[in-house]
PDB file of C-alpha atoms and ligand atoms in Angstrom:
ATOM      1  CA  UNK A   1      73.979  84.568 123.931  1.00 76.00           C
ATOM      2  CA  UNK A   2      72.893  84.619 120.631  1.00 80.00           C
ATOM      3  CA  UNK A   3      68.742  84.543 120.032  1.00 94.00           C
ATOM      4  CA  UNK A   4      66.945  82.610 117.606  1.00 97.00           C
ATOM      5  CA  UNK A   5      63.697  83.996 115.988  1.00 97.00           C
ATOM      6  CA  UNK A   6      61.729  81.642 113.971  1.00 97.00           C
ATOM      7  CA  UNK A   7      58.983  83.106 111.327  1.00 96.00           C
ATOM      8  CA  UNK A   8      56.151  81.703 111.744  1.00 94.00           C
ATOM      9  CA  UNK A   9      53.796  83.973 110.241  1.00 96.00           C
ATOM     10  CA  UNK A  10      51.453  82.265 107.879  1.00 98.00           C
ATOM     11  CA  UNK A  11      52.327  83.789 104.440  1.00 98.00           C
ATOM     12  CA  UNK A  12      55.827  82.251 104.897  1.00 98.00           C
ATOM     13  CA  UNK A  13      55.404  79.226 106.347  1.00 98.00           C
ATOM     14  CA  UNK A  14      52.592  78.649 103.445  1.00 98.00           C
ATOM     15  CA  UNK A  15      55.638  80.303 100.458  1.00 98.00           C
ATOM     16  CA  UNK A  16      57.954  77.828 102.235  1.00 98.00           C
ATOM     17  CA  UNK A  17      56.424  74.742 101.693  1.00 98.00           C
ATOM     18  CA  UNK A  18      56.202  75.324  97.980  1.00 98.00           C
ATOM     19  CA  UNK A  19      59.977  76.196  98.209  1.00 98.00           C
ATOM     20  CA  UNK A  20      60.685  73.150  99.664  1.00 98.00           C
ATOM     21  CA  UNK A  21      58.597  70.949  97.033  1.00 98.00           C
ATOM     22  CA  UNK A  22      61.156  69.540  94.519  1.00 98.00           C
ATOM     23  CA  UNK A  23      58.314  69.748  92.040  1.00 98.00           C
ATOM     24  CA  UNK A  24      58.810  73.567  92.502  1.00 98.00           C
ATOM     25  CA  UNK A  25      60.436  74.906  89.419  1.00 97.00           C
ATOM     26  CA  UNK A  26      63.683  77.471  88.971  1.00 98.00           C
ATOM     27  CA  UNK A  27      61.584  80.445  87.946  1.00 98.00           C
ATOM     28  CA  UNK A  28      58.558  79.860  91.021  1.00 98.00           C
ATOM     29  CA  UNK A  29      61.289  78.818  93.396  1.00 98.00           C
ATOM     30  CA  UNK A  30      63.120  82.109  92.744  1.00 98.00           C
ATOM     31  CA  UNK A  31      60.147  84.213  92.831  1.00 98.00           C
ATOM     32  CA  UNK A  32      58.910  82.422  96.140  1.00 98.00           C
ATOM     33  CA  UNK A  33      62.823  83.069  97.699  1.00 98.00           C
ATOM     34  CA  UNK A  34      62.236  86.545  96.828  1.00 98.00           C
ATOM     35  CA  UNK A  35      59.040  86.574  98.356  1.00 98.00           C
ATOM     36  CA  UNK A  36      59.263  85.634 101.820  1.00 98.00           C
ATOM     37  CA  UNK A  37      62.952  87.218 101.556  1.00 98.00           C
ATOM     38  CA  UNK A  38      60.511  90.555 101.370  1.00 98.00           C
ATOM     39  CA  UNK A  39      58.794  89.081 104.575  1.00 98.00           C
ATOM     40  CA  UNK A  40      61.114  88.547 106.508  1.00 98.00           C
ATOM     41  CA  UNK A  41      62.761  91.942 105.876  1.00 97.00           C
ATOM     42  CA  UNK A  42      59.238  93.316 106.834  1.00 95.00           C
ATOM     43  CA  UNK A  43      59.711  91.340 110.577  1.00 95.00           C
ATOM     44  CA  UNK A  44      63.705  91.842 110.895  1.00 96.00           C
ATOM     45  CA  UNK A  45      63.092  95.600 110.762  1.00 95.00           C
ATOM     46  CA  UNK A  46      60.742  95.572 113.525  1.00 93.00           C
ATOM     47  CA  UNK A  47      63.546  97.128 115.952  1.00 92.00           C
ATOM     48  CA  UNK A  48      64.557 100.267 113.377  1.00 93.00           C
ATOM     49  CA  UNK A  49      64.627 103.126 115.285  1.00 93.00           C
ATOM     50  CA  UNK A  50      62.179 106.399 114.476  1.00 95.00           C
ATOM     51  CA  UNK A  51      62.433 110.019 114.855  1.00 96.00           C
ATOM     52  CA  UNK A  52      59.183 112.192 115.314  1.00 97.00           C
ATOM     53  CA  UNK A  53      58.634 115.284 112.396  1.00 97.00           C
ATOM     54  CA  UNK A  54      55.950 117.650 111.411  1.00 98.00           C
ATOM     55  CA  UNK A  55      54.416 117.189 108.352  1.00 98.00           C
ATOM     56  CA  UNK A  56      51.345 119.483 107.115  1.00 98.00           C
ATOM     57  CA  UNK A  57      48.517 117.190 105.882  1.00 98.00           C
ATOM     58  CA  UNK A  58      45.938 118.916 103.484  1.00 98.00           C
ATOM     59  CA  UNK A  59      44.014 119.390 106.538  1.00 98.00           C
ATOM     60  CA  UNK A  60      46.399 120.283 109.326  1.00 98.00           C
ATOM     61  CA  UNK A  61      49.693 119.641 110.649  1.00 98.00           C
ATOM     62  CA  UNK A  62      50.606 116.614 111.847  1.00 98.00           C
ATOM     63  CA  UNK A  63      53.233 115.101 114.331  1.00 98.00           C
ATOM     64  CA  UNK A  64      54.268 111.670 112.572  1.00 98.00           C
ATOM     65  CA  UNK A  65      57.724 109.185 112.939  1.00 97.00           C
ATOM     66  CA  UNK A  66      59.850 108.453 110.050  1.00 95.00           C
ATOM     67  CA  UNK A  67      63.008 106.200 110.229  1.00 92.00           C
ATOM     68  CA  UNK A  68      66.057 107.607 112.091  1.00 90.00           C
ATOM     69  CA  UNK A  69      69.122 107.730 109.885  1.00 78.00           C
ATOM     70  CA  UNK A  70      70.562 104.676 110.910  1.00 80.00           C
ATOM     71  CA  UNK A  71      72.058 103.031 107.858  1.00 92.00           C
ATOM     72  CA  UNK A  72      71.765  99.214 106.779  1.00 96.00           C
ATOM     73  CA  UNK A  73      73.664  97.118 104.380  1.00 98.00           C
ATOM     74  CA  UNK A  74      72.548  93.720 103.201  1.00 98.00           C
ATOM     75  CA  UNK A  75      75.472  90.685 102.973  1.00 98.00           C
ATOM     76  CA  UNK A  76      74.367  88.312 100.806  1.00 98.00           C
ATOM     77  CA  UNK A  77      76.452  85.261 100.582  1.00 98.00           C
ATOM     78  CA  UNK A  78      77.218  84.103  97.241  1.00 98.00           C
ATOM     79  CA  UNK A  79      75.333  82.513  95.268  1.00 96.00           C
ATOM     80  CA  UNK A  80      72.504  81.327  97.156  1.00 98.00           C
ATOM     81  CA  UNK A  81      71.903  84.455  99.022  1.00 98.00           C
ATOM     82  CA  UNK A  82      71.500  86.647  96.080  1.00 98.00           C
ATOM     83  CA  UNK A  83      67.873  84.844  95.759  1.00 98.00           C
ATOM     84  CA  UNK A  84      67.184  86.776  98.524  1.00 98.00           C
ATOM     85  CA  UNK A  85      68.372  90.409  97.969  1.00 98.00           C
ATOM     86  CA  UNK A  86      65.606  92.294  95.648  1.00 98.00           C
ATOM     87  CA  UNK A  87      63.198  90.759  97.811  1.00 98.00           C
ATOM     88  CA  UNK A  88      64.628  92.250 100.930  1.00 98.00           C
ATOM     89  CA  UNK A  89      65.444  95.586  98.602  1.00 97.00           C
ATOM     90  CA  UNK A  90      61.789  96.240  97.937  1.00 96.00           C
ATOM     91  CA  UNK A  91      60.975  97.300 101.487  1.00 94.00           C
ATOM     92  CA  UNK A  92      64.917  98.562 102.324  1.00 94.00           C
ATOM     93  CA  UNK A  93      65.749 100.202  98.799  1.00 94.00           C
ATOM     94  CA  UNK A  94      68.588 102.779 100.721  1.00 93.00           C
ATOM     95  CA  UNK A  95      70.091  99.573 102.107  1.00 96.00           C
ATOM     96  CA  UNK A  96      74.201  98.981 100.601  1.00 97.00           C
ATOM     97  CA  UNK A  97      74.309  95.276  99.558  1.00 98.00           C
ATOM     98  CA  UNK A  98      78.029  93.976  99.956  1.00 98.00           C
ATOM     99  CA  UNK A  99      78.968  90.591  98.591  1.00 98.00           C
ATOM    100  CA  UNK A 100      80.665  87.682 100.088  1.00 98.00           C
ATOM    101  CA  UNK A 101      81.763  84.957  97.900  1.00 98.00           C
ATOM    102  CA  UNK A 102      82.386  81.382  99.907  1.00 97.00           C
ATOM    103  CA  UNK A 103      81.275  77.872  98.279  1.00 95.00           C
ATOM    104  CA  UNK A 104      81.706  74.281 100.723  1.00 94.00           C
ATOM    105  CA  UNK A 105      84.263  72.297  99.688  1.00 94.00           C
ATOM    106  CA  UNK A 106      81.593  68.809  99.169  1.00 90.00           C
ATOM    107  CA  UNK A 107      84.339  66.781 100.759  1.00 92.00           C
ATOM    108  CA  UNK A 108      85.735  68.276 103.454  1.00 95.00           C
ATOM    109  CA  UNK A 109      82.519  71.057 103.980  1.00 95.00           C
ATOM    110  CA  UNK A 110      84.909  73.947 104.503  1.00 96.00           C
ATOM    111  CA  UNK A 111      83.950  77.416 103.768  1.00 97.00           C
ATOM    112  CA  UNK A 112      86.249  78.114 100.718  1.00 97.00           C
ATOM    113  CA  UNK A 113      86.261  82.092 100.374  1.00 98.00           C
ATOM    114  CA  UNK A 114      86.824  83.688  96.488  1.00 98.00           C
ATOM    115  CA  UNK A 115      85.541  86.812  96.424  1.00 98.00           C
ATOM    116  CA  UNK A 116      84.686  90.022  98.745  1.00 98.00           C
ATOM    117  CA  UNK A 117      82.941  93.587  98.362  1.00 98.00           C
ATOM    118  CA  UNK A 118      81.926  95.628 100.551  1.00 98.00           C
ATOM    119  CA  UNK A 119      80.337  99.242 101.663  1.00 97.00           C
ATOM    120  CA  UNK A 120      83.434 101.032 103.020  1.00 95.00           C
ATOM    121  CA  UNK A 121      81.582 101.879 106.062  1.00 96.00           C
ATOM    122  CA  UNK A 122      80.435  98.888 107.597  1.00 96.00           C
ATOM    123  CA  UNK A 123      81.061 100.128 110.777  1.00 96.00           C
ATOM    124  CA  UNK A 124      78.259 102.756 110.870  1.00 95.00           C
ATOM    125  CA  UNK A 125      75.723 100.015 109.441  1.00 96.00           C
ATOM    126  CA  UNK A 126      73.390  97.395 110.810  1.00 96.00           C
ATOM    127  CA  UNK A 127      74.547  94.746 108.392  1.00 98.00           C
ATOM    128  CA  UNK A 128      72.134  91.637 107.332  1.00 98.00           C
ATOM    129  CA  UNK A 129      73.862  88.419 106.408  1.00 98.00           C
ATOM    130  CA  UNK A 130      71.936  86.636 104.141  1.00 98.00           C
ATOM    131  CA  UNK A 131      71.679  83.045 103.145  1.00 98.00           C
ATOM    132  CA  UNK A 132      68.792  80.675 102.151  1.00 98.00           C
ATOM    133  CA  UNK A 133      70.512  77.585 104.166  1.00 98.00           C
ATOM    134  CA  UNK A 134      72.109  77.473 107.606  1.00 98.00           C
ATOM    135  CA  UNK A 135      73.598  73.736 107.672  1.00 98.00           C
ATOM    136  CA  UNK A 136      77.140  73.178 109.153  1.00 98.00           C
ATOM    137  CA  UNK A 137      77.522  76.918 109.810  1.00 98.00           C
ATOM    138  CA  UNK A 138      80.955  77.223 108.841  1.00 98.00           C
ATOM    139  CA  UNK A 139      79.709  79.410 105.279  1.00 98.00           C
ATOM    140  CA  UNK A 140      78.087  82.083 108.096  1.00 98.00           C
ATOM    141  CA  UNK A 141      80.456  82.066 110.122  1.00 98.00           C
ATOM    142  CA  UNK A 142      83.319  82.227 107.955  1.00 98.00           C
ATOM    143  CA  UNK A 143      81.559  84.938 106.512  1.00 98.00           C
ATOM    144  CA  UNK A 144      80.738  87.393 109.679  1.00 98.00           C
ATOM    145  CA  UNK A 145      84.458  86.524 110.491  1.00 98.00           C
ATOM    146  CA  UNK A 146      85.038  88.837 107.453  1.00 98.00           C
ATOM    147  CA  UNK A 147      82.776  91.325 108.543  1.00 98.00           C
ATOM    148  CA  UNK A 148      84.259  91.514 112.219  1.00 98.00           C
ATOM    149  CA  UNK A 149      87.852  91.792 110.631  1.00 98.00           C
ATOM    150  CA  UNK A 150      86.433  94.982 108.929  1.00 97.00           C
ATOM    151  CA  UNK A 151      84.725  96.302 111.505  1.00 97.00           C
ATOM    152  CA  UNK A 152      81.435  95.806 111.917  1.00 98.00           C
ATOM    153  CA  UNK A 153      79.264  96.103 115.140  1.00 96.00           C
ATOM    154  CA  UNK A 154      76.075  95.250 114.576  1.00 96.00           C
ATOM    155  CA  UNK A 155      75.346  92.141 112.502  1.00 98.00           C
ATOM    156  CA  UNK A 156      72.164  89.930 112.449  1.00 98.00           C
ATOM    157  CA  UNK A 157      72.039  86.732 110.446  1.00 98.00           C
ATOM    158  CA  UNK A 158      68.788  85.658 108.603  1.00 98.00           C
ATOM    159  CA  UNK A 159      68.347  82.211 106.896  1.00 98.00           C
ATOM    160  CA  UNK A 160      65.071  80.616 105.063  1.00 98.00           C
ATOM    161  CA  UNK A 161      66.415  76.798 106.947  1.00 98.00           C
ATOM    162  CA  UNK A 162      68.506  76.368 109.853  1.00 98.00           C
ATOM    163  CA  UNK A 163      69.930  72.934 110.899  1.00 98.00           C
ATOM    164  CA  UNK A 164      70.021  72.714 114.919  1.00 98.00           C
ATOM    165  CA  UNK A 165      74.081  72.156 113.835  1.00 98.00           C
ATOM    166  CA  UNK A 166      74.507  75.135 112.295  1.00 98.00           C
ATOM    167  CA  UNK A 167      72.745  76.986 115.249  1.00 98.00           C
ATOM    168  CA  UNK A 168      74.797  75.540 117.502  1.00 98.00           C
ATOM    169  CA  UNK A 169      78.108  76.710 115.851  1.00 98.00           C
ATOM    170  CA  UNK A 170      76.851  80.050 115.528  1.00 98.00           C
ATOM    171  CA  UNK A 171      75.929  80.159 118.777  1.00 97.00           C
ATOM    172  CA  UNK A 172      79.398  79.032 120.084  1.00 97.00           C
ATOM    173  CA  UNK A 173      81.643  81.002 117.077  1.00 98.00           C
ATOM    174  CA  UNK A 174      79.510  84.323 117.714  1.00 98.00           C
ATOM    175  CA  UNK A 175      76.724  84.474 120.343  1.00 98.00           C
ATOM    176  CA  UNK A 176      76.207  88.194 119.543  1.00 98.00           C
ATOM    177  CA  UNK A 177      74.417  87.779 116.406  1.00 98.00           C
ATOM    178  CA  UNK A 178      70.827  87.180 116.227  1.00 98.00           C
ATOM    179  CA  UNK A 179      69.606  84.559 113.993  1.00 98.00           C
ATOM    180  CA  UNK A 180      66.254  84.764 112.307  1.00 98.00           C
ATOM    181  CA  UNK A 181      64.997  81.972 110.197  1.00 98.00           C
ATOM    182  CA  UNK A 182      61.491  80.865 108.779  1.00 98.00           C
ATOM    183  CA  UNK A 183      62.118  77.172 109.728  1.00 98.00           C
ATOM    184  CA  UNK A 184      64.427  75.135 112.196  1.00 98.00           C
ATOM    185  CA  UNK A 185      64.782  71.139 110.809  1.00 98.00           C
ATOM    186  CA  UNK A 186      66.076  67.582 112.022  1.00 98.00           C
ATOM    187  CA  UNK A 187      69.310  67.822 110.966  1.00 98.00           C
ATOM    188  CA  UNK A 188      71.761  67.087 108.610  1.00 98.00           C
ATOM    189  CA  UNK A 189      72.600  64.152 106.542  1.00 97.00           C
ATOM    190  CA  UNK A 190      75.709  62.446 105.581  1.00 95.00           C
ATOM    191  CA  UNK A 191      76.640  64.961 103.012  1.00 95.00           C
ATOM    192  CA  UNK A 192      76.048  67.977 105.055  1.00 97.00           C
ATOM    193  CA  UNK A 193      72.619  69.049 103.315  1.00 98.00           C
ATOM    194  CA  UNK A 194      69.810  69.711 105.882  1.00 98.00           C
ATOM    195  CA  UNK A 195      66.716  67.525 106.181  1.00 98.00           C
ATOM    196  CA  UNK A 196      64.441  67.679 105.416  1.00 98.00           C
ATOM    197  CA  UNK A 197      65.070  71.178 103.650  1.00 98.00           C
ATOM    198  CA  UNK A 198      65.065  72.249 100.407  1.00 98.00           C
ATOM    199  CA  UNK A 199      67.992  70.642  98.775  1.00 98.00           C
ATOM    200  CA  UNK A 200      70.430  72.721  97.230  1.00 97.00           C
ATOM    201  CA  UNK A 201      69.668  76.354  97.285  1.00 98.00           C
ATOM    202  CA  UNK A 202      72.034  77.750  94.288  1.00 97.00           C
ATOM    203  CA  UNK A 203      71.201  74.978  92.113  1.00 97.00           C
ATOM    204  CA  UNK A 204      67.164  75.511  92.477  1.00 98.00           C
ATOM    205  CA  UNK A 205      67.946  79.162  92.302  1.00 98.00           C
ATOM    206  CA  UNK A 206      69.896  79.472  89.612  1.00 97.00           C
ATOM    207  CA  UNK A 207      68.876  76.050  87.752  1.00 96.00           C
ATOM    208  CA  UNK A 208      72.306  74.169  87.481  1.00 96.00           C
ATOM    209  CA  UNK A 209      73.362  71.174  89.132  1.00 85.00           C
TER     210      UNK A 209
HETATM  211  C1  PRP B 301      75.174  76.664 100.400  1.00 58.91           C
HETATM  212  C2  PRP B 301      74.334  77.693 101.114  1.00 58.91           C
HETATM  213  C3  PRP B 301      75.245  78.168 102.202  1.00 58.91           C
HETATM  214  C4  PRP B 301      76.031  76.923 102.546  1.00 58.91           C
HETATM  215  C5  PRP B 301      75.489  76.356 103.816  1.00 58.91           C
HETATM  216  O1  PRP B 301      76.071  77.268  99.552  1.00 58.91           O
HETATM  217  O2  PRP B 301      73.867  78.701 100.282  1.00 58.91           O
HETATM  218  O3  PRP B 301      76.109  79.220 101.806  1.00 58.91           O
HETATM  219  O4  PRP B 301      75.831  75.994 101.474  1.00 58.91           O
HETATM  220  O5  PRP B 301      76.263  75.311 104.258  1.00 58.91           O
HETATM  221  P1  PRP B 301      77.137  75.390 105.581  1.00 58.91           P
HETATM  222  O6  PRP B 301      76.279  75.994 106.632  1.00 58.91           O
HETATM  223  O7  PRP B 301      77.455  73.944 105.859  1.00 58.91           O
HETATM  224  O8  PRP B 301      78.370  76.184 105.288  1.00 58.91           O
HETATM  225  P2  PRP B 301      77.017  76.398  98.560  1.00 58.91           P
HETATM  226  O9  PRP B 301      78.295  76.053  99.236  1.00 58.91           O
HETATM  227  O10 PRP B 301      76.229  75.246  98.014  1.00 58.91           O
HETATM  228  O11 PRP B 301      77.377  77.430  97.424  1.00 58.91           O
HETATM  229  P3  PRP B 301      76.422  78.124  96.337  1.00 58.91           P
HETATM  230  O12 PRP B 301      75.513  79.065  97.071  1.00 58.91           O
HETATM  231  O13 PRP B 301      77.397  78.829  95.464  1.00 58.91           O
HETATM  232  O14 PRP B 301      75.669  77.052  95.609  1.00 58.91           O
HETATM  233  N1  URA B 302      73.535  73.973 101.218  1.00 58.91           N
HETATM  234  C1  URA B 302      72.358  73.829 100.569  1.00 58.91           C
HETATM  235  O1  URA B 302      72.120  74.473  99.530  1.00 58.91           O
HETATM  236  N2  URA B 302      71.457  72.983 101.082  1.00 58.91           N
HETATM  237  C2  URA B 302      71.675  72.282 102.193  1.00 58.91           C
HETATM  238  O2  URA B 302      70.784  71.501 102.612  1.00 58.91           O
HETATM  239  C3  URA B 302      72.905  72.426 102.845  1.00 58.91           C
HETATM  240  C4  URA B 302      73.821  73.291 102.340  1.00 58.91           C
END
């Protein structure tokens, strides 16, 4: 069964209220994403593996742990998610970043797929998906779909705001990937969009409407 981990370290839950004011502005909005994207990467590592080595201090030689080879790739989905890479790059900068293109149709709130690039080896990596908003779930799950088909093993999905809906669907499409979010809300409204939320994450992001 898939596990949820909710953030609740201070420094984001205080970035995420500011992210969810809508008198929050494109260029502090996107600067806060990145922010507690960089966060969270700091407490979804936690479980990288080390390997001990010898280093010699100016004073004396030292037994220390650096990180085992193990190789991660970052999966933003498009667009939203991309407000979330250079955060998540400034602590992981050998991370490969693939790119997964899928917008929700408003009416229906399918997962319409138009574009897809990714490290050839996915298979060898621990792969983040990454995505400001986890509402109906079909955009995440559509997209680790792709990944599976691929080959990938090891996947964990991290979100800024899941809706108990989309949990639930991820939980029943693919219970072996983690989910780690900063904030778990009501629910969702009529049109799909969580609430209370944020709004609409590409549009604050990327200031169009
Ligand atoms: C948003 C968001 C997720 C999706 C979540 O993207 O970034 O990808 O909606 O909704 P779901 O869980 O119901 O699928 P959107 O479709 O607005 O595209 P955009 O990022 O290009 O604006
Ligand atoms: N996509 C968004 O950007 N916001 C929501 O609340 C739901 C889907």
């Amino acid at each position: 069964m898939a596990k949820v981990h909710r953030f609740d370290h201070p420094l984001i839950q205080h970035k995420l209220s500011y992210i969810r004011d809508k008198r929050t502005g494109t260029k502090e909005f996107r600067e806060l994403v990145n922010e507690v994207a960089m966060l969270m990467a700091y407490e979804i590592t936690r479980d990288l593996t080390l390997d001990e080595i010898e280093v010699e201090t100016p004073v004396a030689p030292c037994k220390t742990r650096v990180l085992s080879g193990r190789k991660l790739g970052l999966i933003p989905i498009l667009r939203a998610g991309l407000g979330m890479v250079d955060g998540m790059l400034r602590l992981i900068p050998t991370a490969k970043v693939g790119h997964i293109g899928v917008y929700r149709d408003p009416e229906t709130l399918q997962p319409v797929e138009y574009y897809v690039k990714l490290p050839t080896d996915i298979d060898e990596r621990d792969l983040i998906v990454i995505d400001p908003m986890l509402a109906t779930g079909g955009s995440a799950s559509h997209s680790i779909n792709v990944l599976k088909k691929r080959g990938a093993r090891s996947i964990k999905l991290m979100c800024l705001i899941a809706a108990p809906e989309g949990i639930a669907r991820l939980e029943r499409d693919h219970p072996d990937v983690d989910i780690y979010v900063a904030a778990v809300d009501e629910r969702l409204n009529e049109h799909g969009y969580i609430v209370p939320g944020l709004g609409d994450a590409g549009d604050r992001l990327f200031g169009t409407k």
